[in-house]
Short mmCIF file of C-alpha atoms in Angstrom, two decimals:
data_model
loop_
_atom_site.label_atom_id
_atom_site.label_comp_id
_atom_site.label_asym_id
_atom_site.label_seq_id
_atom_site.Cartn_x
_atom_site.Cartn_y
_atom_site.Cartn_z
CA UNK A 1 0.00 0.00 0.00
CA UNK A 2 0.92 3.44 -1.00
CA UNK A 3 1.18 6.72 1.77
CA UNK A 4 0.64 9.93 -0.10
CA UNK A 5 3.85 11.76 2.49
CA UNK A 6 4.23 15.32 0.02
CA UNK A 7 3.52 17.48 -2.30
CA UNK A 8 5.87 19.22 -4.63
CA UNK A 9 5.16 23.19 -5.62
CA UNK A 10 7.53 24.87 -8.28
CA UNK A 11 7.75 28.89 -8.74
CA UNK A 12 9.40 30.94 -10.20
CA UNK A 13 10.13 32.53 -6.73
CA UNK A 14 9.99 29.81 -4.27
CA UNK A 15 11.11 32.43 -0.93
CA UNK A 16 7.74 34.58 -1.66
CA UNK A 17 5.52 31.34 -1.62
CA UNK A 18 7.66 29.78 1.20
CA UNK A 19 7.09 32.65 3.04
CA UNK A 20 3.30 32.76 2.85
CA UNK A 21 2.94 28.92 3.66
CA UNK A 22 5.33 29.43 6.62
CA UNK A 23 3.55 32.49 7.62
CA UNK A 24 -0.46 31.60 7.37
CA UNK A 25 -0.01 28.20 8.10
CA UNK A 26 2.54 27.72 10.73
CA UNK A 27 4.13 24.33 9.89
CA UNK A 28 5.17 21.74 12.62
CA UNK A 29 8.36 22.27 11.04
CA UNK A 30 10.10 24.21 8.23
CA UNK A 31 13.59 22.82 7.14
CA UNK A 32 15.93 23.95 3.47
CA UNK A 33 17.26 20.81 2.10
CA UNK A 34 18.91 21.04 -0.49
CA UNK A 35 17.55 23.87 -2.54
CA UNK A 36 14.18 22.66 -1.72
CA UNK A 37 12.12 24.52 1.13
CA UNK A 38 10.61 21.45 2.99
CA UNK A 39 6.80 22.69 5.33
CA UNK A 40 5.62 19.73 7.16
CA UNK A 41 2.19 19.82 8.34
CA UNK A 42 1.32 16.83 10.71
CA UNK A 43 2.66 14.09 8.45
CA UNK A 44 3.05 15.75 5.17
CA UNK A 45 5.50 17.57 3.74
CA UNK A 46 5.16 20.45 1.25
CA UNK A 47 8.02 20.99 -0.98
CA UNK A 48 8.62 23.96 -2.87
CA UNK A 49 11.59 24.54 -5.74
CA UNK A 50 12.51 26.92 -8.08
CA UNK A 51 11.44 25.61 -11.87
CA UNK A 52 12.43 28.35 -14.95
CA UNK A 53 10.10 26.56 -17.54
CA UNK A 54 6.90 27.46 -15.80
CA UNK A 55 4.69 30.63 -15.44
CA UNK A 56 4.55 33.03 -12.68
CA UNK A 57 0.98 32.16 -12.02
CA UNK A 58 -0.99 29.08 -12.38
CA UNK A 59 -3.06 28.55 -15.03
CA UNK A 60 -5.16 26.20 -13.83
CA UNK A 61 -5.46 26.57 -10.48
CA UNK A 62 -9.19 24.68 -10.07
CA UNK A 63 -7.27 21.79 -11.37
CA UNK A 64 -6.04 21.09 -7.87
CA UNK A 65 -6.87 22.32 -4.07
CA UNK A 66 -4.61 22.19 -1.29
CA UNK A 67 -6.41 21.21 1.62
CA UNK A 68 -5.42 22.38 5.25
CA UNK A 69 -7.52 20.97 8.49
CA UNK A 70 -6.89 23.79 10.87
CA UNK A 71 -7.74 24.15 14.74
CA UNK A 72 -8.97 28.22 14.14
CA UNK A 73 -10.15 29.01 10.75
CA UNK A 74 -10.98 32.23 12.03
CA UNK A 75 -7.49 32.63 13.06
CA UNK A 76 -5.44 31.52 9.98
CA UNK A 77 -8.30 33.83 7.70
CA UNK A 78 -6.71 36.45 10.12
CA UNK A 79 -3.18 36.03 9.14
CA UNK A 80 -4.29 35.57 5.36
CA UNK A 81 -5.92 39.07 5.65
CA UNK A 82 -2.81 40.16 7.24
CA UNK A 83 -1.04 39.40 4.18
CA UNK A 84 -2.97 40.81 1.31
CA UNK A 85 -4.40 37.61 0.48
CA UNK A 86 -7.09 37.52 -2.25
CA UNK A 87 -10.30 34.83 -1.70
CA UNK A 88 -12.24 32.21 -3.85
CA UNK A 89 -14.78 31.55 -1.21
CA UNK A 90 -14.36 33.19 2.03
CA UNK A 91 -14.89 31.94 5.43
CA UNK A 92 -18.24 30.56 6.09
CA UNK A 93 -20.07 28.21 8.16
CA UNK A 94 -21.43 25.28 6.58
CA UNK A 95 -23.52 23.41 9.03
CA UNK A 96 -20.83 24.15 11.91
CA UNK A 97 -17.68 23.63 9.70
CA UNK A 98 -15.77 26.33 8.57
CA UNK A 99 -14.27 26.88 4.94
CA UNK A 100 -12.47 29.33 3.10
CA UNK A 101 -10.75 28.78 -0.30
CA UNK A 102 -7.88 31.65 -0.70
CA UNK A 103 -5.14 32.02 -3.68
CA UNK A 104 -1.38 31.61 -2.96
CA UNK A 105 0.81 33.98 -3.84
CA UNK A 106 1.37 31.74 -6.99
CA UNK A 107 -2.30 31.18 -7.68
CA UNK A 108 -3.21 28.47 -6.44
CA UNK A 109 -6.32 27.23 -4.45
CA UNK A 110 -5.63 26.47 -0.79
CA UNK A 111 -8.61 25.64 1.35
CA UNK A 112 -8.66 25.79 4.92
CA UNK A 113 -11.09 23.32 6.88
CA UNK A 114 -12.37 23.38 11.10
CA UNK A 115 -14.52 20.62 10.59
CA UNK A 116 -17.24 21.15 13.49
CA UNK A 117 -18.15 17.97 16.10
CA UNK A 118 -21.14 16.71 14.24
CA UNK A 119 -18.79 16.14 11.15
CA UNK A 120 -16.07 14.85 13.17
CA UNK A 121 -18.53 12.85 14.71
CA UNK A 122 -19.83 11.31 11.03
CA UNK A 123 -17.07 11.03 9.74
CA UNK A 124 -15.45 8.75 12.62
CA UNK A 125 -18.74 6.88 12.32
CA UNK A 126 -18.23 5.69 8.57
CA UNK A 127 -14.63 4.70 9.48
CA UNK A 128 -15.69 2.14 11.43
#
């Protein structure tokens, strides 16, 4: 069986987007190996490298969402503000969860998720 363990992101200017991760997100840990800039959140790691043969932006960014669970939506939506981030969708309540979807410095889609008890609750209930 396979473990999905990281994620690679290339831009053209891999300290700006490092920076925002490490900033809004506050990894468990944030390490440069190599000439990659290595974010782990819980047990995943998010890589991000300099590439020359792509595009400052992404071009199509609904192609793929980067999911965060978060303890305080309200909190991280804070720091996003902070920083001049712009929003796809932001925060709401859905039914006692929160969700926002905001756009990386690159353009791409991160969404940020404080699942509420009653879908923690459901969800542990259809893993068993």
């Amino acid at each position: 069986m396979a473990n999905l363990d990281s994620m690679l992101l290339a831009s053209t200017d891999p300290d700006r987007l490092h920076d925002w991760y490490a900033a809004v997100l506050e990894p468990h840990s944030d390490d440069d190996v190599d000439s990659y800039r290595v974010l782990r959140f819980g047990h995943f790691h998010l890589l991000i490298d300099r590439r020359d043969d792509i595009g400052p932006k992404a071009t199509d960014a609904t192609r793929m969402i980067i999911n965060f669970d978060v303890e305080d939506a309200r909190a991280v939506a804070a720091r996003m503000d902070a920083r001049g981030t712009e929003w796809l969708a932001p925060l709401e309540d859905r039914d006692g969860s929160l969700f926002a979807t905001a756009i990386d410095p690159d353009g791409n889609h991160v969404q940020i998720i404080q699942l509420g008890e009653a879908h923690r609750a459901a969800m542990a209930a259809s893993d068993s």
